[in-house]
PDB file of C-alpha atoms in Angstrom:
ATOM      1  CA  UNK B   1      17.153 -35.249   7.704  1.00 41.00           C
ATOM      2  CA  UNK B   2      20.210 -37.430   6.848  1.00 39.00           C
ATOM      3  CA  UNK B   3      22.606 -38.290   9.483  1.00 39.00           C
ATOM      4  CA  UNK B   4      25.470 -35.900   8.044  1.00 36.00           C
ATOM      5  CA  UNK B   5      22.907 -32.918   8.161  1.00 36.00           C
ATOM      6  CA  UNK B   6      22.117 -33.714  11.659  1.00 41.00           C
ATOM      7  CA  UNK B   7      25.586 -33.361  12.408  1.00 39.00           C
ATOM      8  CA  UNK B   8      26.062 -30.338  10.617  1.00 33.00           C
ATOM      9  CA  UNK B   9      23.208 -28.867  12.386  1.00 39.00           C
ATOM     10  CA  UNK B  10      24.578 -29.606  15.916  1.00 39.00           C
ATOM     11  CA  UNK B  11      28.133 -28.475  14.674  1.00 40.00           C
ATOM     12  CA  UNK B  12      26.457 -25.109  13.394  1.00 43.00           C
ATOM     13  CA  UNK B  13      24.189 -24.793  17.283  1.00 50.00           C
ATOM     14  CA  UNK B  14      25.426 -22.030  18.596  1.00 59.00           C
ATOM     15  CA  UNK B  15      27.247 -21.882  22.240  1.00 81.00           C
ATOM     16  CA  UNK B  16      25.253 -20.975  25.193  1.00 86.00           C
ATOM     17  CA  UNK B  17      27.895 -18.204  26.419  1.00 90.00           C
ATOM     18  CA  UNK B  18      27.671 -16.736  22.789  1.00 88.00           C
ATOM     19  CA  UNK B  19      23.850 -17.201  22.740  1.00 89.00           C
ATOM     20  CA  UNK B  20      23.097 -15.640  26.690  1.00 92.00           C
ATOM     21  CA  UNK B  21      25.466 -12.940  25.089  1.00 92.00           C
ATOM     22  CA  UNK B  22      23.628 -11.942  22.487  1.00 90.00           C
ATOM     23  CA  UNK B  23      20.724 -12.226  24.169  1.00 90.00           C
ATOM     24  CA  UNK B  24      21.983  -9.686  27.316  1.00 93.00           C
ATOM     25  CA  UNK B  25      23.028  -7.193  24.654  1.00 91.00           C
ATOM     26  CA  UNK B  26      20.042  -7.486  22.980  1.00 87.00           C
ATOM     27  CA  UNK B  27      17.621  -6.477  25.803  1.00 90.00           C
ATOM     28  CA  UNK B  28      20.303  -3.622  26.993  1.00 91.00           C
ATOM     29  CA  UNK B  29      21.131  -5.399  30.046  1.00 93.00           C
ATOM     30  CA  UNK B  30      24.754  -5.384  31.691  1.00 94.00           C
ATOM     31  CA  UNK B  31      26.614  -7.897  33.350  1.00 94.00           C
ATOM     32  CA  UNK B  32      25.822  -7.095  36.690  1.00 95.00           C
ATOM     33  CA  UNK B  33      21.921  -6.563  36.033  1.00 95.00           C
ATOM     34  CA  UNK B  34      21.777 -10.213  35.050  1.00 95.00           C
ATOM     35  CA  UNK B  35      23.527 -11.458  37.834  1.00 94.00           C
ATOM     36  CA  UNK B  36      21.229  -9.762  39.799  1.00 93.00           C
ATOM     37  CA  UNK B  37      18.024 -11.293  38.171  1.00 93.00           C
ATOM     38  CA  UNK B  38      19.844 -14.646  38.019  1.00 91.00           C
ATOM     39  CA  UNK B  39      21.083 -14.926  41.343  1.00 90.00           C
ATOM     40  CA  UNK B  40      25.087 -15.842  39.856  1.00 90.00           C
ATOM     41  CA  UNK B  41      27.679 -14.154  40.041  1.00 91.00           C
ATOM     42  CA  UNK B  42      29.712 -11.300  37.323  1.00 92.00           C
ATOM     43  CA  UNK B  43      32.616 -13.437  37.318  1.00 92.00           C
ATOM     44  CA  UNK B  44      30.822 -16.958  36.843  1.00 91.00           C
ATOM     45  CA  UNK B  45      28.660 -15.028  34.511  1.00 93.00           C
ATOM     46  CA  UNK B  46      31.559 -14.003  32.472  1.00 93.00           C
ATOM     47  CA  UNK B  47      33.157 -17.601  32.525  1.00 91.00           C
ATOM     48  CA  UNK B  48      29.713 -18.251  31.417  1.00 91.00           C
ATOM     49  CA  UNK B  49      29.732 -16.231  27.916  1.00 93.00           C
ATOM     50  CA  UNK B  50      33.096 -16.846  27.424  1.00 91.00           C
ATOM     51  CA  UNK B  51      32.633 -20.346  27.127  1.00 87.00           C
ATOM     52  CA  UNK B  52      34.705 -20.962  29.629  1.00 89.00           C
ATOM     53  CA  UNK B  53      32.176 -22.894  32.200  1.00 84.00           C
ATOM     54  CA  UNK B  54      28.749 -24.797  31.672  1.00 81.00           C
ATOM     55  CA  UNK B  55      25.845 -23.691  33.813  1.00 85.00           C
ATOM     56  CA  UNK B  56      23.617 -26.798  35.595  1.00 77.00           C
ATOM     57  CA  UNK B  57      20.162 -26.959  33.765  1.00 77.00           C
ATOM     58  CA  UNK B  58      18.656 -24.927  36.833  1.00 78.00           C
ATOM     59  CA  UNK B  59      21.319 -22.351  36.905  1.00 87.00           C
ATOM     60  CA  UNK B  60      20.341 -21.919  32.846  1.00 88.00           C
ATOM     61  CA  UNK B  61      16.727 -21.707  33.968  1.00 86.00           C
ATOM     62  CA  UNK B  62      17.399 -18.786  36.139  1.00 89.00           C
ATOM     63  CA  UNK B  63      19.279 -17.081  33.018  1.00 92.00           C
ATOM     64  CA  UNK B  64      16.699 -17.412  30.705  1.00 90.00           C
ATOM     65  CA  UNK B  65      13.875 -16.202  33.210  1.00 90.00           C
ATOM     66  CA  UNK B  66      15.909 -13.413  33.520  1.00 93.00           C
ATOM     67  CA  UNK B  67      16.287 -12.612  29.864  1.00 92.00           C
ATOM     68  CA  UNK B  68      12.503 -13.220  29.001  1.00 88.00           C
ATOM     69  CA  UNK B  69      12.933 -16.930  27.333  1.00 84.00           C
ATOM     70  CA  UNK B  70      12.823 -20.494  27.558  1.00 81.00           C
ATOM     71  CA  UNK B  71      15.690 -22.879  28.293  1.00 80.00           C
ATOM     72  CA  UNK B  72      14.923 -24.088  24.299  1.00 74.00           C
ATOM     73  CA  UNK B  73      16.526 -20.786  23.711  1.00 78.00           C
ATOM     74  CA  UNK B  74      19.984 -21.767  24.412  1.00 80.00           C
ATOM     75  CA  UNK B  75      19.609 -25.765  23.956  1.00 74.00           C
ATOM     76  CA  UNK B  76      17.199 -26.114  21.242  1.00 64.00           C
ATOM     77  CA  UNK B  77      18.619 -27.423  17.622  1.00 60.00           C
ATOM     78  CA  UNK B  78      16.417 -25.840  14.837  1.00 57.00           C
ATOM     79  CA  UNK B  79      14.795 -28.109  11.921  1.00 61.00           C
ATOM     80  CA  UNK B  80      14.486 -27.883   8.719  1.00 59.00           C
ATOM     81  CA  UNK B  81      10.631 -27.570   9.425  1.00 60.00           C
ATOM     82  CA  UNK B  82      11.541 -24.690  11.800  1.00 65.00           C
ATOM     83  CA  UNK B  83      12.696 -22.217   8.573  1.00 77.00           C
ATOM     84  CA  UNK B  84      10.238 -23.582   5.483  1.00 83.00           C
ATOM     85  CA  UNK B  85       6.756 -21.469   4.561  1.00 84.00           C
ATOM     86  CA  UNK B  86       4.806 -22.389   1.615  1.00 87.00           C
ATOM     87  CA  UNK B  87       3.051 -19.799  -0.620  1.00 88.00           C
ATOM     88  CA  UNK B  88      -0.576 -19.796   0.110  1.00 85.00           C
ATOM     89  CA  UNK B  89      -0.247 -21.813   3.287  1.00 86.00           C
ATOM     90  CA  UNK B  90       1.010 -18.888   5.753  1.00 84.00           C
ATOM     91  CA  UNK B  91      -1.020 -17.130   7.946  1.00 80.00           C
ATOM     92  CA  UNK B  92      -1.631 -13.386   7.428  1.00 84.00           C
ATOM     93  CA  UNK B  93      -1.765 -11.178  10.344  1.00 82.00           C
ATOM     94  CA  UNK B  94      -2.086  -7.602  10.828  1.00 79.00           C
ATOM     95  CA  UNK B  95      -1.778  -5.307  13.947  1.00 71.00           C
ATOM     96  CA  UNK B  96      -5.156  -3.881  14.962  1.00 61.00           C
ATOM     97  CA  UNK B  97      -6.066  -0.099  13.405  1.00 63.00           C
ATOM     98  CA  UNK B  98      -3.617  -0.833  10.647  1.00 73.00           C
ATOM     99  CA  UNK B  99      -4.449  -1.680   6.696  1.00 85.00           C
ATOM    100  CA  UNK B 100      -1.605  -3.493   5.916  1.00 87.00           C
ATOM    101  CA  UNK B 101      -1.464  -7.352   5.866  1.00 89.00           C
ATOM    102  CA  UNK B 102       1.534  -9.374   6.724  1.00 90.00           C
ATOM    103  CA  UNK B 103       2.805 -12.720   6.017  1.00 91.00           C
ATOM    104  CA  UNK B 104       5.586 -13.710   8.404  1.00 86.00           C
ATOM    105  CA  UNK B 105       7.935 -15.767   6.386  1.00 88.00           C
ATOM    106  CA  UNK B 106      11.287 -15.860   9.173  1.00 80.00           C
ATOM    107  CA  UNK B 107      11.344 -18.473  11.723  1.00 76.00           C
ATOM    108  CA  UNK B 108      12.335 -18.652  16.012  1.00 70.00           C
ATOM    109  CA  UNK B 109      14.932 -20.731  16.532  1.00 67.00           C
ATOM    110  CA  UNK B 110      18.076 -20.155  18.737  1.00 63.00           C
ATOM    111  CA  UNK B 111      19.938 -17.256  18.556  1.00 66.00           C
ATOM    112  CA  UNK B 112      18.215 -16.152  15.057  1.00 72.00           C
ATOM    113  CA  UNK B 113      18.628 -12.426  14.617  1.00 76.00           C
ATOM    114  CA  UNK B 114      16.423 -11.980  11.140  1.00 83.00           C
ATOM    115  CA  UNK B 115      13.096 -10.779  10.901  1.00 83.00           C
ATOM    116  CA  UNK B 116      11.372 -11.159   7.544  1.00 90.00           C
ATOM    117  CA  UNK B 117       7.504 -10.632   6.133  1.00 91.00           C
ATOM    118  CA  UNK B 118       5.548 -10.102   3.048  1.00 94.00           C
ATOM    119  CA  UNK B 119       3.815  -6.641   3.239  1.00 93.00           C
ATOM    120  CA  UNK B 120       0.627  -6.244   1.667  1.00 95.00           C
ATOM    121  CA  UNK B 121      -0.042  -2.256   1.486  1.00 93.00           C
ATOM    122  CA  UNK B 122      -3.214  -0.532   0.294  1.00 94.00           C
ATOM    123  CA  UNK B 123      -3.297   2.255  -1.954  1.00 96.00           C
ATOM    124  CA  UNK B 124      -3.133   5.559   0.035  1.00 94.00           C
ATOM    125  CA  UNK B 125      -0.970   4.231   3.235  1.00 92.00           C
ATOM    126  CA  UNK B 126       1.828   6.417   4.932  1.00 90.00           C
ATOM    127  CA  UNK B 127       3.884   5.112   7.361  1.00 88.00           C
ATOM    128  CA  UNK B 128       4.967   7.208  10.535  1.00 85.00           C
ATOM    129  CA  UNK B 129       8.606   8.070  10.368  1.00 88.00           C
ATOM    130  CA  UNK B 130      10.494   6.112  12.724  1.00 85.00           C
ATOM    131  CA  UNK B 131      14.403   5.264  13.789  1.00 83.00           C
ATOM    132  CA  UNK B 132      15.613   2.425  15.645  1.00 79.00           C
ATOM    133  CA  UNK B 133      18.584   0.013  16.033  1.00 79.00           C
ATOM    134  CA  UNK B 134      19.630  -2.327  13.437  1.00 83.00           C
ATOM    135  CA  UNK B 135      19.377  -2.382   9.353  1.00 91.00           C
ATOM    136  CA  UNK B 136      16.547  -3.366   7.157  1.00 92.00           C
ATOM    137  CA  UNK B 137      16.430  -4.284   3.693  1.00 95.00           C
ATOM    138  CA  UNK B 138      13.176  -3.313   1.290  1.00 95.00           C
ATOM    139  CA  UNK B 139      12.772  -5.232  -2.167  1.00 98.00           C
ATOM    140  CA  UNK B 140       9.329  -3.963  -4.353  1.00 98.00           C
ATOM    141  CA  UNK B 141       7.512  -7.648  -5.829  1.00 98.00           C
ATOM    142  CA  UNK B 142       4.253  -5.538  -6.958  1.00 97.00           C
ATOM    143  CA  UNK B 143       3.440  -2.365  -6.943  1.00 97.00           C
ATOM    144  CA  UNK B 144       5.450   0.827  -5.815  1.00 97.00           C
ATOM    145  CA  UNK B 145       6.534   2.482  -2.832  1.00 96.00           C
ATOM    146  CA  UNK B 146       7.996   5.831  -2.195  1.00 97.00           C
ATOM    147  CA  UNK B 147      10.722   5.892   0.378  1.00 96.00           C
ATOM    148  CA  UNK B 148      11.759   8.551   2.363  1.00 95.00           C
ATOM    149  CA  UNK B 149      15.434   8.257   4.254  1.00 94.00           C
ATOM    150  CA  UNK B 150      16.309  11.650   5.814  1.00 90.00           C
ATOM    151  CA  UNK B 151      15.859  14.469   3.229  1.00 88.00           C
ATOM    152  CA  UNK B 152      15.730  12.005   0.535  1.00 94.00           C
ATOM    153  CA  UNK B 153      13.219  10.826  -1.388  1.00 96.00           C
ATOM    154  CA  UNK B 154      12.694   7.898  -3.436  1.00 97.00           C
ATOM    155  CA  UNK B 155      10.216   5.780  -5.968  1.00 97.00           C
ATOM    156  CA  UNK B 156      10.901   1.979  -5.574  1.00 97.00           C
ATOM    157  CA  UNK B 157       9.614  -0.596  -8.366  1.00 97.00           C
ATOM    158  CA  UNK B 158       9.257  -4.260  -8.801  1.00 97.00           C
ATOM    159  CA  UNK B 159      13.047  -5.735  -8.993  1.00 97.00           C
ATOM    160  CA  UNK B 160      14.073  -2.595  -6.770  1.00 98.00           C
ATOM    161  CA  UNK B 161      15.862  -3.004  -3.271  1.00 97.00           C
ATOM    162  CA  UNK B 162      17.205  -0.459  -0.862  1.00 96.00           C
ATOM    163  CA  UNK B 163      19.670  -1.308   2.376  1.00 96.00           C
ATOM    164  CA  UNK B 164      19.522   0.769   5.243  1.00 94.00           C
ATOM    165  CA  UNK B 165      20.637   1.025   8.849  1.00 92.00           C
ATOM    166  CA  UNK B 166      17.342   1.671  11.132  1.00 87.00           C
ATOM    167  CA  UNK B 167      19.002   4.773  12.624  1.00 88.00           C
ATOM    168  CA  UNK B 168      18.451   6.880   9.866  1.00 91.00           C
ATOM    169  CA  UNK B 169      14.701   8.379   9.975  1.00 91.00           C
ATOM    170  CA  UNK B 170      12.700   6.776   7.192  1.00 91.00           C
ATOM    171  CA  UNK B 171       9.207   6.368   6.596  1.00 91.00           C
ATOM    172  CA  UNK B 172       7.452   5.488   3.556  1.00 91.00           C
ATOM    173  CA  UNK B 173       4.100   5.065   1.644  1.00 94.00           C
ATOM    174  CA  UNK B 174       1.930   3.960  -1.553  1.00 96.00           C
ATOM    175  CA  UNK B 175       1.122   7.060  -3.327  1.00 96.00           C
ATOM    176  CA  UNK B 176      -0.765   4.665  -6.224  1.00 96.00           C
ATOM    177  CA  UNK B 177      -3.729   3.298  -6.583  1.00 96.00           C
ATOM    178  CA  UNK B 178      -3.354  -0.462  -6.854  1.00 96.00           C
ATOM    179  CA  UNK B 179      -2.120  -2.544  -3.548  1.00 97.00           C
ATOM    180  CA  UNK B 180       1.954  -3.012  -3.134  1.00 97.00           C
ATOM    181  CA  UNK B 181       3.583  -5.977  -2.595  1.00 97.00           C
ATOM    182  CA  UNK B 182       6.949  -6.088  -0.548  1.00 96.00           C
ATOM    183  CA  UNK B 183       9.269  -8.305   1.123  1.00 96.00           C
ATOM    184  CA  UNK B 184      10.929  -6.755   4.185  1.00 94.00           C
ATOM    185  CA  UNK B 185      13.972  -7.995   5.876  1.00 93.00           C
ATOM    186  CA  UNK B 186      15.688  -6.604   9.040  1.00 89.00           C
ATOM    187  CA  UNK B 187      17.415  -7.462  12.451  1.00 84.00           C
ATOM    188  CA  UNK B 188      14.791  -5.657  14.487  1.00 67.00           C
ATOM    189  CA  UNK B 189      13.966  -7.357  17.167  1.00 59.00           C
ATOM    190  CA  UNK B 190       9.549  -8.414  16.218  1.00 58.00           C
ATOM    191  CA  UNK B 191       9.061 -11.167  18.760  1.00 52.00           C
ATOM    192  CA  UNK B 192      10.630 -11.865  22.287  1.00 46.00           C
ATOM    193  CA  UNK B 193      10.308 -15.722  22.287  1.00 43.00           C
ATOM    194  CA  UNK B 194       9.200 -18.832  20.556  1.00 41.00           C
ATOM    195  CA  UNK B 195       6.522 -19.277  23.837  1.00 39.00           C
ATOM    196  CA  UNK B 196       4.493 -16.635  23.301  1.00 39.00           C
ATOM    197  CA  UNK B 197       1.331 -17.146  21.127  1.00 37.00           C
ATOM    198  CA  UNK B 198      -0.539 -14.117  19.396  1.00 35.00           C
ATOM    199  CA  UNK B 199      -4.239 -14.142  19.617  1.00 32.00           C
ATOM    200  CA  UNK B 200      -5.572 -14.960  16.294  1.00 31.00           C
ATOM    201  CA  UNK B 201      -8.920 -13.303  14.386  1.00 32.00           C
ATOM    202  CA  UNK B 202     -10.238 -14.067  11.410  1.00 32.00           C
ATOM    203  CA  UNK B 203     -10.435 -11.819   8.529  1.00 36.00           C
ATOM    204  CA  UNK B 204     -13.729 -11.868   6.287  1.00 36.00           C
ATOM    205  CA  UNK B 205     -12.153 -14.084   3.791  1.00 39.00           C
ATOM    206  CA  UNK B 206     -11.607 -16.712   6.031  1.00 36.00           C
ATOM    207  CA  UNK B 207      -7.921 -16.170   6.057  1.00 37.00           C
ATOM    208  CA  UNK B 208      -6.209 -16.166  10.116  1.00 36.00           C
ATOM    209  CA  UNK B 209      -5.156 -12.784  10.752  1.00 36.00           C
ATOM    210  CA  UNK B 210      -3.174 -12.429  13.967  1.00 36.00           C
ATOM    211  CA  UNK B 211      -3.741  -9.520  16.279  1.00 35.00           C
ATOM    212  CA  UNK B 212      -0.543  -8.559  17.996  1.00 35.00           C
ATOM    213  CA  UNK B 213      -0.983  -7.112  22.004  1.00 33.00           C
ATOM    214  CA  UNK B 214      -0.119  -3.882  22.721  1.00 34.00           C
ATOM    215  CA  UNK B 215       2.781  -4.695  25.440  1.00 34.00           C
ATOM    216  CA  UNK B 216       6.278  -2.951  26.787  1.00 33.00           C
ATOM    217  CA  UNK B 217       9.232  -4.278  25.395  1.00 33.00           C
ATOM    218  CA  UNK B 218      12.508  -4.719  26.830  1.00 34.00           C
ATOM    219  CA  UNK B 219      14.607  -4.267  23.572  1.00 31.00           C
TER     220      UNK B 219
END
């Protein structure tokens, strides 16, 4: 990386108080629940994500334990490395009792709020219908999907998209007989932190499949 997009990259870093923030909101937790975890204060807390005082190394510690991460969360500057996949080199996991294979093509780094994958589906799947915070965007490579939103009801082909917030009920499925291809993007949260490492299987192809844990989260 060349020294002026080093510098851009530290200029673009995120501040802590904006990242422990995000973070709070993002697990549902108030002020005061924090500062109970943490051990601080509310009103040093509040200095804290207003930018307005710098928390010792240890005092940061005790934040992130309390919101489920590392201290790389808040001081970590991502890489180029961090954000590139190549085709054919990603692994493919897929969570256990389900047909569909995904390729996980969105990247941890600090205060990332994307989630993105490559969805393999078989012919014949139906998803559960489901709601939940956030938006998600759908764009058909192969194949074709019918999407349901509400009451509606809709046939997506390659070179379609559709942009929708979470809240709305929506399921969907692949009511063909040949395998879909899609690329899904949303600000759900998928992963809690960069430390945690799914067990990995391997499918009969040879190709790494990762089987994700059945765990409760706190989003």
């Amino acid at each position: 990386m060349s020294s002026a997009a080093g510098k851009f990259a530290a200029s673009a870093q995120p501040k802590v108080g904006a990242l422990i923030r995000a973070r709070r909101r993002q697990l549902q937790m108030t002020l005061q629940e924090l500062c109970d975890a943490a051990g601080i204060s509310v009103g040093y807390l509040s200095q804290v994500e207003r930018d307005l005082a710098t928390p010792s190394l240890g005092t940061l510690a005790q934040i992130a334990r309390s919101l489920d991460v590392g201290v790389d969360f808040f001081i970590a500057t991502p890489s180029l490395e961090d954000g590139l996949t190549r085709a054919g080199e990603r692994n493919r996991f897929s969570v256990d009792g389900s047909s569909i294979i995904y390729e996980r093509i969105a990247a941890d780094f600090t205060g990332n709020v994307l989630s993105s994958f490559i969805l393999y589906v078989p012919p014949g799947y139906r998803s559960e219908t489901v709601s939940h915070e956030g938006e998600e965007i759908l764009y058909v490579l192969d194949g074709s999907i019918t999407q349901r939103l509400d009451d509606r009801e809709m046939v997506l082909k390659p070179g379609d998209s559709l942009h929708f917030r979470g809240n709305t009920p929506h399921s969907w499925s692949n009511d063909t007989d040949r395998e879909a291809r899609l690329l899904w993007t949303g600000t759900l949260p998928m992963f809690r932190s960069r430390t945690e490492k799914p067990a990995l299987r391997s499918s009969k192809d040879g190709t790494k499949i990762m089987r994700t844990r059945n765990r409760k989260e706190r989003t």
